[in-house]
Tab-separated table of C-alpha atoms and ligand atoms in Angstrom:
chain	number	residue	atom	x	y	z
A	1	MET	CA	-21.292	-43.616	-7.363
A	2	ILE	CA	-18.157	-43.379	-5.217
A	3	VAL	CA	-15.678	-41.133	-7.034
A	4	LYS	CA	-11.920	-41.547	-6.615
A	5	PRO	CA	-9.105	-39.558	-8.229
A	6	LYS	CA	-7.548	-41.021	-11.387
A	7	VAL	CA	-4.346	-39.130	-12.149
A	8	ARG	CA	-2.887	-39.393	-15.666
A	9	GLY	CA	0.225	-37.283	-16.218
A	10	PHE	CA	-0.608	-33.663	-15.431
A	11	ILE	CA	-4.338	-34.110	-15.020
A	12	CYS	CA	-6.916	-36.004	-13.059
A	13	THR	CA	-9.575	-37.567	-15.266
A	14	THR	CA	-12.230	-37.658	-12.553
A	15	ALA	CA	-13.747	-34.845	-10.490
A	16	HIS	CA	-15.728	-34.942	-7.261
A	17	ALA	CA	-18.942	-32.894	-7.347
A	18	GLU	CA	-19.250	-32.513	-3.561
A	19	GLY	CA	-15.549	-31.659	-3.188
A	20	CYS	CA	-15.760	-28.970	-5.895
A	21	ARG	CA	-18.869	-27.579	-4.179
A	22	ALA	CA	-17.020	-27.448	-0.832
A	23	SER	CA	-14.055	-25.694	-2.441
A	24	VAL	CA	-16.287	-23.049	-4.076
A	25	ARG	CA	-18.133	-22.552	-0.782
A	26	SER	CA	-14.882	-22.004	1.123
A	27	GLN	CA	-13.663	-19.505	-1.511
A	28	ILE	CA	-16.964	-17.617	-1.165
A	29	GLU	CA	-16.643	-17.601	2.642
A	30	TYR	CA	-13.107	-16.243	2.348
A	31	VAL	CA	-14.222	-13.318	0.178
A	32	LYS	CA	-17.309	-12.582	2.312
A	33	ASN	CA	-15.058	-12.196	5.357
A	34	ARG	CA	-12.554	-9.820	3.732
A	35	PRO	CA	-12.902	-6.006	3.671
A	36	HIS	CA	-14.437	-4.789	0.394
A	37	ALA	CA	-13.584	-1.726	-1.660
A	38	GLY	CA	-16.424	0.805	-1.896
A	39	ASN	CA	-16.913	1.401	-5.593
A	40	GLY	CA	-16.530	-2.014	-7.169
A	41	PHE	CA	-17.832	-3.358	-10.464
A	42	LYS	CA	-21.507	-4.177	-10.919
A	43	LYS	CA	-21.640	-6.323	-14.065
A	44	VAL	CA	-18.666	-8.531	-14.757
A	45	LEU	CA	-17.874	-10.842	-17.677
A	46	VAL	CA	-15.292	-13.543	-16.864
A	47	ILE	CA	-13.841	-15.416	-19.851
A	48	GLY	CA	-12.330	-18.688	-18.555
A	49	ALA	CA	-14.464	-18.681	-15.401
A	50	SER	CA	-14.531	-22.299	-14.287
A	51	MET	CA	-11.158	-22.879	-12.614
A	52	GLY	CA	-8.048	-21.244	-11.201
A	53	TYR	CA	-7.701	-17.489	-11.481
A	54	GLY	CA	-10.882	-17.031	-13.547
A	55	LEU	CA	-13.128	-18.794	-11.030
A	56	ALA	CA	-11.485	-16.873	-8.176
A	57	SER	CA	-12.090	-13.633	-10.121
A	58	ARG	CA	-15.766	-14.454	-10.578
A	59	ILE	CA	-16.198	-15.287	-6.888
A	60	SER	CA	-14.276	-12.177	-5.798
A	61	ALA	CA	-16.329	-9.811	-7.978
A	62	ALA	CA	-19.656	-11.377	-6.972
A	63	TYR	CA	-18.980	-11.527	-3.245
A	64	SER	CA	-16.972	-8.290	-2.860
A	65	PHE	CA	-19.339	-6.029	-4.821
A	66	HIS	CA	-22.578	-8.033	-5.277
A	67	ALA	CA	-21.692	-7.971	-8.955
A	68	ALA	CA	-23.793	-9.781	-11.542
A	69	THR	CA	-21.477	-12.208	-13.356
A	70	VAL	CA	-21.552	-13.862	-16.750
A	71	GLY	CA	-19.014	-16.687	-17.018
A	72	VAL	CA	-17.676	-18.253	-20.209
A	73	ILE	CA	-16.467	-21.805	-19.621
A	74	PHE	CA	-15.419	-24.787	-21.747
A	75	ASP	CA	-16.462	-27.798	-19.692
A	76	LYS	CA	-18.207	-31.123	-19.976
A	77	PRO	CA	-21.179	-32.491	-17.999
A	78	ALA	CA	-21.095	-36.054	-16.672
A	79	SER	CA	-21.849	-38.734	-19.214
A	80	GLY	CA	-22.305	-42.452	-18.565
A	81	SER	CA	-19.659	-43.517	-16.063
A	82	ARG	CA	-17.546	-40.382	-16.652
A	83	THR	CA	-17.749	-37.591	-14.127
A	84	ALA	CA	-18.189	-34.005	-15.286
A	85	THR	CA	-15.065	-31.819	-15.431
A	86	SER	CA	-14.243	-30.005	-12.210
A	87	GLY	CA	-14.917	-26.681	-13.954
A	88	TRP	CA	-18.473	-27.896	-14.599
A	89	TYR	CA	-19.019	-28.790	-10.932
A	90	ASN	CA	-17.382	-25.519	-9.769
A	91	THR	CA	-19.709	-23.516	-11.986
A	92	ALA	CA	-22.814	-25.441	-10.895
A	93	ALA	CA	-21.879	-24.799	-7.249
A	94	PHE	CA	-21.135	-21.130	-7.861
A	95	GLU	CA	-24.521	-20.602	-9.532
A	96	GLU	CA	-26.291	-22.457	-6.722
A	97	PHE	CA	-24.663	-20.295	-3.986
A	98	ALA	CA	-25.069	-17.096	-6.001
A	99	ALA	CA	-28.802	-17.770	-6.479
A	100	ALA	CA	-29.245	-18.458	-2.761
A	101	ASP	CA	-27.513	-15.136	-2.045
A	102	GLY	CA	-29.641	-13.216	-4.548
A	103	LEU	CA	-26.825	-12.668	-7.046
A	104	TYR	CA	-27.248	-12.821	-10.822
A	105	ALA	CA	-24.977	-15.489	-12.346
A	106	LYS	CA	-25.296	-17.040	-15.792
A	107	THR	CA	-22.874	-19.151	-17.789
A	108	VAL	CA	-22.123	-19.792	-21.448
A	109	ASN	CA	-20.404	-23.116	-22.197
A	110	GLY	CA	-18.288	-23.425	-25.340
A	111	ASP	CA	-15.098	-22.355	-27.079
A	112	ALA	CA	-14.408	-18.756	-26.043
A	113	TYR	CA	-12.198	-18.313	-29.116
A	114	SER	CA	-15.163	-18.839	-31.441
A	115	GLN	CA	-17.419	-16.138	-32.873
A	116	GLU	CA	-20.466	-18.257	-31.976
A	117	ILE	CA	-19.671	-18.117	-28.243
A	118	LYS	CA	-18.836	-14.404	-28.422
A	119	ASP	CA	-22.226	-13.771	-30.094
A	120	LYS	CA	-24.095	-15.949	-27.584
A	121	THR	CA	-22.415	-14.257	-24.614
A	122	ILE	CA	-23.040	-10.768	-25.941
A	123	ALA	CA	-26.704	-11.568	-26.667
A	124	LEU	CA	-27.064	-12.735	-23.049
A	125	ILE	CA	-25.395	-9.570	-21.713
A	126	LYS	CA	-27.614	-7.348	-23.886
A	127	ALA	CA	-30.786	-9.150	-22.833
A	128	ASP	CA	-30.093	-9.391	-19.101
A	129	LEU	CA	-27.560	-6.734	-18.100
A	130	GLY	CA	-27.360	-4.205	-20.928
A	131	LYS	CA	-23.625	-3.557	-20.582
A	132	VAL	CA	-20.734	-4.931	-18.541
A	133	ASP	CA	-18.339	-2.652	-16.646
A	134	CYS	CA	-15.538	-5.198	-16.204
A	135	VAL	CA	-14.140	-7.984	-18.405
A	136	ILE	CA	-11.708	-10.532	-16.984
A	137	TYR	CA	-9.798	-12.511	-19.591
A	138	SER	CA	-8.413	-15.659	-17.926
A	139	LEU	CA	-8.037	-18.284	-20.636
A	140	ALA	CA	-5.293	-20.883	-20.413
A	141	ALA	CA	-5.664	-23.157	-23.416
A	142	PRO	CA	-3.516	-25.588	-25.361
A	143	ARG	CA	-4.992	-24.668	-28.736
A	144	ARG	CA	-7.172	-22.228	-30.634
A	145	THR	CA	-9.146	-22.557	-33.839
A	146	THR	CA	-9.342	-19.213	-35.623
A	147	ALA	CA	-12.241	-17.971	-37.777
A	148	ASP	CA	-10.711	-19.418	-40.985
A	149	GLY	CA	-10.531	-22.895	-39.414
A	150	THR	CA	-6.760	-22.917	-38.742
A	151	VAL	CA	-5.815	-24.755	-35.543
A	152	TYR	CA	-2.908	-23.268	-33.579
A	153	SER	CA	-1.255	-25.227	-30.737
A	154	SER	CA	0.763	-23.528	-28.034
A	155	VAL	CA	4.081	-24.955	-26.844
A	156	LEU	CA	6.041	-24.534	-23.619
A	157	LYS	CA	9.584	-24.222	-24.962
A	158	THR	CA	12.517	-21.828	-24.816
A	159	VAL	CA	13.333	-19.232	-27.454
A	160	GLY	CA	16.744	-19.256	-29.158
A	161	ALA	CA	18.785	-21.792	-27.185
A	162	PRO	CA	18.060	-24.973	-25.217
A	163	TYR	CA	17.905	-24.590	-21.418
A	164	THR	CA	18.954	-27.167	-18.865
A	165	ASN	CA	17.937	-26.967	-15.236
A	166	LYS	CA	16.361	-29.042	-12.489
A	167	THR	CA	12.864	-30.412	-12.732
A	168	ILE	CA	10.707	-32.581	-10.542
A	169	ASP	CA	8.982	-35.872	-11.237
A	170	LEU	CA	6.087	-35.312	-8.870
A	171	LYS	CA	4.829	-38.875	-9.013
A	172	ASN	CA	8.147	-40.558	-8.227
A	173	LYS	CA	9.394	-37.669	-6.060
A	174	THR	CA	12.703	-37.321	-7.854
A	175	VAL	CA	14.735	-34.328	-9.030
A	176	SER	CA	16.709	-34.566	-12.257
A	177	ASP	CA	18.037	-32.306	-15.003
A	178	ILE	CA	15.857	-31.574	-17.986
A	179	THR	CA	16.804	-29.840	-21.221
A	180	VAL	CA	14.043	-27.841	-22.813
A	181	GLU	CA	14.480	-27.370	-26.542
A	182	PRO	CA	13.846	-24.083	-28.335
A	183	ALA	CA	10.594	-23.524	-30.182
A	184	SER	CA	10.603	-23.043	-33.942
A	185	ALA	CA	9.411	-19.734	-35.415
A	186	GLU	CA	6.083	-21.415	-36.336
A	187	GLU	CA	5.654	-22.752	-32.811
A	188	ILE	CA	6.278	-19.310	-31.307
A	189	GLU	CA	3.776	-17.757	-33.706
A	190	ALA	CA	1.194	-20.411	-32.817
A	191	THR	CA	1.749	-19.915	-29.074
A	192	VAL	CA	1.216	-16.175	-29.507
A	193	LYS	CA	-2.012	-16.878	-31.439
A	194	VAL	CA	-3.324	-19.048	-28.590
A	195	MET	CA	-2.107	-17.258	-25.454
A	196	GLY	CA	-1.413	-13.731	-26.768
A	197	GLY	CA	-3.730	-10.736	-26.960
A	198	ASP	CA	-5.445	-11.266	-30.326
A	199	ASP	CA	-8.566	-12.979	-28.973
A	200	TRP	CA	-8.793	-10.572	-25.999
A	201	LYS	CA	-8.923	-7.665	-28.489
A	202	LEU	CA	-11.588	-9.498	-30.534
A	203	TRP	CA	-13.745	-9.859	-27.402
A	204	ILE	CA	-13.440	-6.154	-26.540
A	205	GLU	CA	-14.133	-5.143	-30.165
A	206	ALA	CA	-17.200	-7.390	-30.294
A	207	LEU	CA	-18.532	-6.005	-27.008
A	208	LYS	CA	-17.989	-2.458	-28.225
A	209	ALA	CA	-19.608	-3.105	-31.610
A	210	ALA	CA	-22.704	-4.474	-29.838
A	211	ASP	CA	-22.752	-1.584	-27.318
A	212	ALA	CA	-22.488	-4.178	-24.535
A	213	ILE	CA	-19.602	-2.584	-22.608
A	214	GLU	CA	-19.595	0.618	-20.538
A	215	ASP	CA	-17.472	3.557	-21.752
A	216	ASN	CA	-15.463	3.524	-18.526
A	217	ALA	CA	-15.129	-0.270	-18.314
A	218	VAL	CA	-11.974	-1.979	-17.111
A	219	THR	CA	-10.581	-5.191	-18.584
A	220	VAL	CA	-7.822	-7.331	-17.051
A	221	ALA	CA	-5.808	-10.283	-18.408
A	222	TYR	CA	-3.315	-12.335	-16.423
A	223	SER	CA	0.394	-12.861	-16.826
A	224	TYR	CA	3.456	-14.164	-15.009
A	225	ILE	CA	7.065	-12.992	-14.751
A	226	GLY	CA	8.794	-14.965	-11.977
A	227	PRO	CA	12.471	-15.210	-11.000
A	228	GLU	CA	15.440	-15.729	-13.313
A	229	ILE	CA	15.608	-19.515	-12.941
A	230	THR	CA	12.227	-19.744	-14.697
A	231	HIS	CA	12.881	-17.027	-17.320
A	232	PRO	CA	14.256	-19.193	-20.180
A	233	MET	CA	11.230	-21.459	-19.692
A	234	TYR	CA	8.593	-18.811	-19.039
A	235	ALA	CA	9.150	-15.042	-19.357
A	236	ASP	CA	11.730	-15.406	-22.160
A	237	GLY	CA	10.221	-18.619	-23.580
A	238	SER	CA	7.438	-19.202	-26.109
A	239	ILE	CA	4.735	-18.510	-23.487
A	240	GLY	CA	6.581	-15.291	-22.553
A	241	LYS	CA	6.334	-14.131	-26.182
A	242	ALA	CA	2.578	-14.670	-25.958
A	243	LYS	CA	2.457	-12.721	-22.678
A	244	ASP	CA	4.417	-9.843	-24.329
A	245	ASP	CA	1.714	-9.813	-26.983
A	246	LEU	CA	-0.964	-9.777	-24.266
A	247	PHE	CA	0.728	-6.753	-22.694
A	248	ALA	CA	0.876	-5.010	-26.081
A	249	ALA	CA	-2.847	-5.752	-26.497
A	250	ALA	CA	-3.569	-4.045	-23.160
A	251	LYS	CA	-1.810	-0.923	-24.422
A	252	GLU	CA	-3.714	-1.068	-27.730
A	253	ILE	CA	-7.109	-1.450	-26.057
A	254	THR	CA	-6.396	1.509	-23.770
A	255	ALA	CA	-4.911	3.564	-26.637
A	256	ALA	CA	-8.238	3.418	-28.526
A	257	ASP	CA	-9.032	6.270	-26.113
A	258	ASP	CA	-12.723	5.510	-25.781
A	259	GLY	CA	-12.573	5.267	-21.985
A	260	ILE	CA	-12.004	1.507	-21.702
A	261	LYS	CA	-8.855	0.736	-19.736
A	262	ALA	CA	-6.998	-2.577	-20.126
A	263	TYR	CA	-4.537	-3.940	-17.595
A	264	ILE	CA	-2.254	-6.897	-17.170
A	265	SER	CA	-2.170	-8.345	-13.681
A	266	VAL	CA	1.046	-10.251	-13.000
A	267	ASN	CA	-0.096	-13.037	-10.695
A	268	LYS	CA	1.677	-15.402	-8.347
A	269	ALA	CA	2.857	-18.863	-9.457
A	270	LEU	CA	0.272	-21.388	-8.262
A	271	VAL	CA	-0.723	-24.977	-8.875
A	272	THR	CA	-3.457	-24.964	-11.504
A	273	GLN	CA	-4.291	-27.356	-14.306
A	274	SER	CA	-2.219	-25.182	-16.654
A	275	SER	CA	0.913	-24.542	-14.590
A	276	ALA	CA	1.347	-28.248	-13.753
A	277	ALA	CA	2.270	-28.894	-17.402
A	278	ILE	CA	5.221	-26.457	-17.584
A	279	PRO	CA	8.707	-28.053	-17.220
A	280	ILE	CA	10.870	-26.709	-14.330
A	281	VAL	CA	8.057	-24.500	-12.948
A	282	PRO	CA	6.422	-27.137	-10.640
A	283	LEU	CA	9.747	-27.615	-8.784
A	284	TYR	CA	9.989	-23.842	-8.350
A	285	ILE	CA	6.356	-23.752	-7.145
A	286	SER	CA	6.967	-26.500	-4.550
A	287	ILE	CA	9.977	-24.628	-3.132
A	288	LEU	CA	8.105	-21.301	-3.279
A	289	TYR	CA	5.148	-22.791	-1.357
A	290	LYS	CA	7.478	-23.924	1.413
A	291	VAL	CA	9.219	-20.549	1.710
A	292	MET	CA	6.061	-18.420	1.463
A	293	LYS	CA	4.237	-20.604	4.008
A	294	GLU	CA	7.177	-20.341	6.421
A	295	HIS	CA	7.090	-16.543	6.038
A	296	GLY	CA	3.294	-16.506	6.506
A	297	VAL	CA	2.671	-14.864	3.101
A	298	HIS	CA	1.407	-17.806	1.011
A	299	GLU	CA	-1.719	-17.100	-1.055
A	300	GLY	CA	-3.922	-19.206	-3.344
A	301	CYS	CA	-6.016	-18.008	-6.307
A	302	ILE	CA	-8.837	-16.671	-4.132
A	303	GLU	CA	-6.536	-14.680	-1.823
A	304	GLN	CA	-4.789	-13.242	-4.899
A	305	MET	CA	-7.964	-12.256	-6.709
A	306	SER	CA	-9.765	-10.912	-3.653
A	307	ARG	CA	-6.710	-8.715	-2.971
A	308	MET	CA	-6.490	-7.653	-6.617
A	309	PHE	CA	-10.118	-6.506	-6.837
A	310	ASN	CA	-10.291	-4.866	-3.434
A	311	GLU	CA	-6.819	-3.412	-2.958
A	312	LYS	CA	-5.385	-2.805	-6.430
A	313	LEU	CA	-8.220	-2.441	-8.942
A	314	CYS	CA	-11.158	-0.803	-7.149
A	315	GLY	CA	-11.600	1.756	-4.428
A	316	GLY	CA	-9.836	4.674	-6.135
A	317	SER	CA	-6.964	4.631	-8.568
A	318	VAL	CA	-5.630	1.363	-10.029
A	319	LEU	CA	-2.312	0.500	-8.356
A	320	THR	CA	0.341	-0.457	-10.909
A	321	ASP	CA	4.119	-0.608	-11.308
A	322	SER	CA	5.999	1.940	-13.428
A	323	GLU	CA	5.067	-0.003	-16.586
A	324	GLY	CA	1.355	0.049	-15.791
A	325	ARG	CA	1.079	-3.588	-14.664
A	326	ILE	CA	-0.814	-4.689	-11.553
A	327	ARG	CA	1.662	-6.689	-9.446
A	328	MET	CA	-0.025	-9.506	-7.541
A	329	ASP	CA	3.380	-11.233	-7.484
A	330	ASP	CA	4.586	-8.575	-5.031
A	331	LEU	CA	4.876	-11.031	-2.134
A	332	GLU	CA	6.404	-13.808	-4.275
A	333	MET	CA	9.088	-11.475	-5.622
A	334	GLN	CA	10.144	-10.015	-2.252
A	335	PRO	CA	13.986	-10.212	-2.092
A	336	GLU	CA	14.005	-12.276	1.129
A	337	ILE	CA	11.584	-14.821	-0.375
A	338	GLN	CA	13.570	-15.130	-3.597
A	339	ALA	CA	16.923	-15.355	-1.756
A	340	GLU	CA	15.606	-18.302	0.243
A	341	VAL	CA	14.173	-19.965	-2.886
A	342	ASP	CA	17.561	-19.506	-4.628
A	343	ARG	CA	19.393	-21.102	-1.712
A	344	LEU	CA	17.071	-24.129	-1.685
A	345	TRP	CA	17.065	-24.419	-5.487
A	346	ALA	CA	20.883	-24.589	-5.614
A	347	ASP	CA	20.950	-27.395	-3.061
A	348	ILE	CA	17.820	-29.419	-3.882
A	349	SER	CA	18.122	-33.062	-4.942
A	350	THR	CA	16.032	-36.240	-4.750
A	351	GLU	CA	17.566	-36.979	-1.330
A	352	ASN	CA	16.530	-33.709	0.363
A	353	LEU	CA	13.397	-33.020	-1.721
A	354	SER	CA	10.812	-33.279	1.042
A	355	ASP	CA	12.934	-31.105	3.286
A	356	HIS	CA	13.527	-28.346	0.698
A	357	ALA	CA	10.105	-28.279	-0.989
A	358	ASP	CA	6.454	-28.427	0.036
A	359	LEU	CA	5.479	-31.506	-1.982
A	360	ASP	CA	2.498	-32.238	0.233
A	361	GLY	CA	1.225	-28.704	-0.331
A	362	TYR	CA	1.690	-29.123	-4.081
A	363	TRP	CA	-0.270	-32.383	-4.190
A	364	GLU	CA	-2.932	-31.044	-1.836
A	365	ASP	CA	-3.578	-28.125	-4.220
A	366	PHE	CA	-3.442	-30.431	-7.243
A	367	TYR	CA	-6.092	-32.799	-5.838
A	368	LYS	CA	-8.227	-29.858	-4.715
A	369	LEU	CA	-8.420	-28.662	-8.340
A	370	PHE	CA	-10.509	-31.765	-8.988
A	371	GLY	CA	-12.514	-31.649	-5.765
A	372	PHE	CA	-10.457	-34.160	-3.763
A	373	GLY	CA	-9.215	-33.511	-0.228
A	374	ALA	CA	-11.828	-30.884	0.660
A	375	GLU	CA	-12.636	-30.576	4.339
A	376	GLY	CA	-15.926	-32.050	5.525
A	377	VAL	CA	-16.533	-34.202	2.424
A	378	ASP	CA	-17.076	-37.946	2.845
A	379	TYR	CA	-15.157	-39.447	-0.063
A	380	GLU	CA	-16.431	-42.946	0.715
A	381	ALA	CA	-20.054	-41.860	0.228
A	382	GLU	CA	-22.098	-42.455	-2.919
A	383	ILE	CA	-22.733	-39.179	-4.750
A	384	ASP	CA	-24.755	-38.157	-7.770
A	385	GLN	CA	-22.291	-37.118	-10.455
A	386	ASN	CA	-25.016	-35.725	-12.714
A	387	VAL	CA	-25.187	-32.100	-11.676
A	388	ASN	CA	-26.921	-29.375	-13.705
A	389	ILE	CA	-25.742	-25.846	-14.247
A	390	PRO	CA	-29.121	-24.115	-14.056
A	391	SER	CA	-28.440	-21.253	-16.478
A	392	ILE	CA	-26.215	-23.016	-18.997
A	393	GLN	CA	-26.475	-21.433	-22.458
B	1	LIG	P1	-6.712	-22.817	-15.364
B	1	LIG	O1	-6.350	-23.946	-16.235
B	1	LIG	O2	-6.966	-23.061	-13.928
B	1	LIG	O3	-7.974	-22.034	-15.931
B	1	LIG	C1	-8.138	-21.753	-17.291
B	1	LIG	C2	-9.594	-21.558	-17.586
B	1	LIG	O4	-9.753	-21.320	-18.994
B	1	LIG	C3	-10.453	-22.787	-17.255
B	1	LIG	O5	-11.640	-22.351	-16.647
B	1	LIG	C4	-10.719	-23.400	-18.626
B	1	LIG	O6	-11.900	-24.150	-18.690
B	1	LIG	C5	-10.826	-22.140	-19.463
B	1	LIG	N1	-10.665	-22.376	-20.897
B	1	LIG	C6	-9.615	-22.974	-21.523
B	1	LIG	N2	-9.831	-23.000	-22.859
B	1	LIG	C7	-11.023	-22.403	-23.063
B	1	LIG	C8	-11.790	-22.101	-24.233
B	1	LIG	N3	-11.372	-22.421	-25.453
B	1	LIG	N4	-13.001	-21.483	-24.066
B	1	LIG	C9	-13.452	-21.148	-22.814
B	1	LIG	N5	-12.762	-21.391	-21.689
B	1	LIG	C10	-11.565	-22.007	-21.818
B	1	LIG	O7	-5.530	-21.742	-15.559
B	1	LIG	P2	-5.004	-20.545	-14.670
B	1	LIG	O8	-3.680	-20.939	-14.129
B	1	LIG	O9	-6.058	-20.000	-13.778
B	1	LIG	O10	-4.685	-19.484	-15.835
B	1	LIG	C11	-5.496	-18.361	-16.116
B	1	LIG	C12	-4.594	-17.224	-16.569
B	1	LIG	O11	-3.720	-16.883	-15.477
B	1	LIG	C13	-3.677	-17.591	-17.739
B	1	LIG	O12	-3.543	-16.478	-18.587
B	1	LIG	C14	-2.351	-17.898	-17.066
B	1	LIG	O13	-1.245	-17.716	-17.918
B	1	LIG	C15	-2.392	-16.844	-15.950
B	1	LIG	N6	-1.455	-17.071	-14.822
B	1	LIG	C16	-1.383	-18.292	-14.206
B	1	LIG	C17	-0.464	-18.460	-13.184
B	1	LIG	C18	-0.306	-19.803	-12.472
B	1	LIG	O14	0.718	-20.003	-11.823
B	1	LIG	N7	-1.269	-20.670	-12.549
B	1	LIG	C19	0.344	-17.397	-12.745
B	1	LIG	C20	0.201	-16.166	-13.368
B	1	LIG	C21	-0.705	-16.009	-14.416
C-alpha cells in the first residue's frame, strides 16, 4: 500500500517501512565513517533499542566496535491495514544490515519492565553470548506495571508551584503562555517508579544473579538537565525527580563494588517521540535547533551516541564532569549558545516564530521518527508494510 503520515497530537499513527530502513542505513553510514575508539565493547544489551537514543546507541556500538547487540523493544508488527510501529521497522532494518555485515543482532519484543522479558533476554544472552560487557538503559515510557500488578503512570508536571512560560502549538504555529500545574505527591512517586532507577537496578541484579554480565561491565542510562527556562518543567519537575533517582541508582550500582560501573549520560535535547509530549520543551528545542545549526554544532541522536561511545566512554578513561556524569549536552550548554537562545526566547511570539525558531527542522525530525521525509524514498510507491524481524523472541 501507499503509506502517508497521519499525525494525531504528539504522535504519528502510521510508519513508513522504507523510510525507516533509509534512516537506519544513514545512521549506520554515519557511524562507519567516524573514527572509532580502540577498546570498545563486544557484547552490548540495549534496553529501549528501537527508537531515539536507544537505537542510536545500538547502531553506534555495533558499527564502532563490531559489537554483538541484543535489543529489548516494545513494538507492534503490521496488522490488517495498520502499519507496524516505526520502532518495529527500525529494528527489522537494523537486523537486516547487521546480518549483511556479519554482526550478531537479536531482539526481544515485550515489556522491559516485566520479569518475563528480563528472563527471556537473559536466557538469550546466556545461550548466545555468555555475558554482556555493556548495558544501555534507554527506556522512555508513560507507564510501568510492577511485579505485584500495580500500574504507575508518569506525569510531566512541576513540583511545588505552578509554572507559566511560553509554549508552542506546533500544528497551528502559534506561541502562547501555558501554566503547568504541580504534581501531587502520588504523581511524583509514580513518575519516579516509571522513569527512575528502580527497574535499571532490577535489570543489573537479574543479569548478575544469572552470571550474564562481565565483572568489569559498564552500564549507562540517559538524563537531561537543560537551561533554567526548562528547569521547573524538567530538571526540577516530576521527571527531574525521576532522573535524580536514576542518578542515585547509578551510584548504588557502582557502590556494590563488584567491578560494574554505572553512569548517567546527560544528553542533548532532541525531537523524539518522548520529548514532543513535554510542555514548553518543544519551543526550546525549536529555538535551540536554529542556534546550534547556525553555529555549526547541531547534533542528532546518532551524532550524540557515536561521540559518547567513541570519545567519552571507550578508549581509555570515562570522561565525566565533577559529579561523575557524562556530559553529551556540552555543546548545547555552551554559554554563547544559551545566551542566544535566551535572547530569542525573550522576544519570540507567533509573529516572529519562523524567524526565531527552526520549525521546519523540528517537523523534519518529527516526520523522520516515523520514516517520512527520508532521502531517496519514493513515498508515492506501493510498499509492503508486513516486514519481519528475523530474530524476534
Ligand atoms: P524514545 O521515545 O525515542 O525511545 C524510547 C524507547 O523505549 C523506544 O524504543 C520505546 O519503544 C522503548 N520503550 C518504551 N517503553 C518500553 C517498555 N515498556 N519496554 C521496552 N521498551 C520500551 O525516547 P528517547 O528520547 O530516545 O529517550 C530515551 C532516554 O533518553 C530517556 O531516558 C530520556 O529521558 C533520555 N533523554 C532524552 C532526551 C531527548 O531530548 N529526547 C534528552 C536527554 C535524555
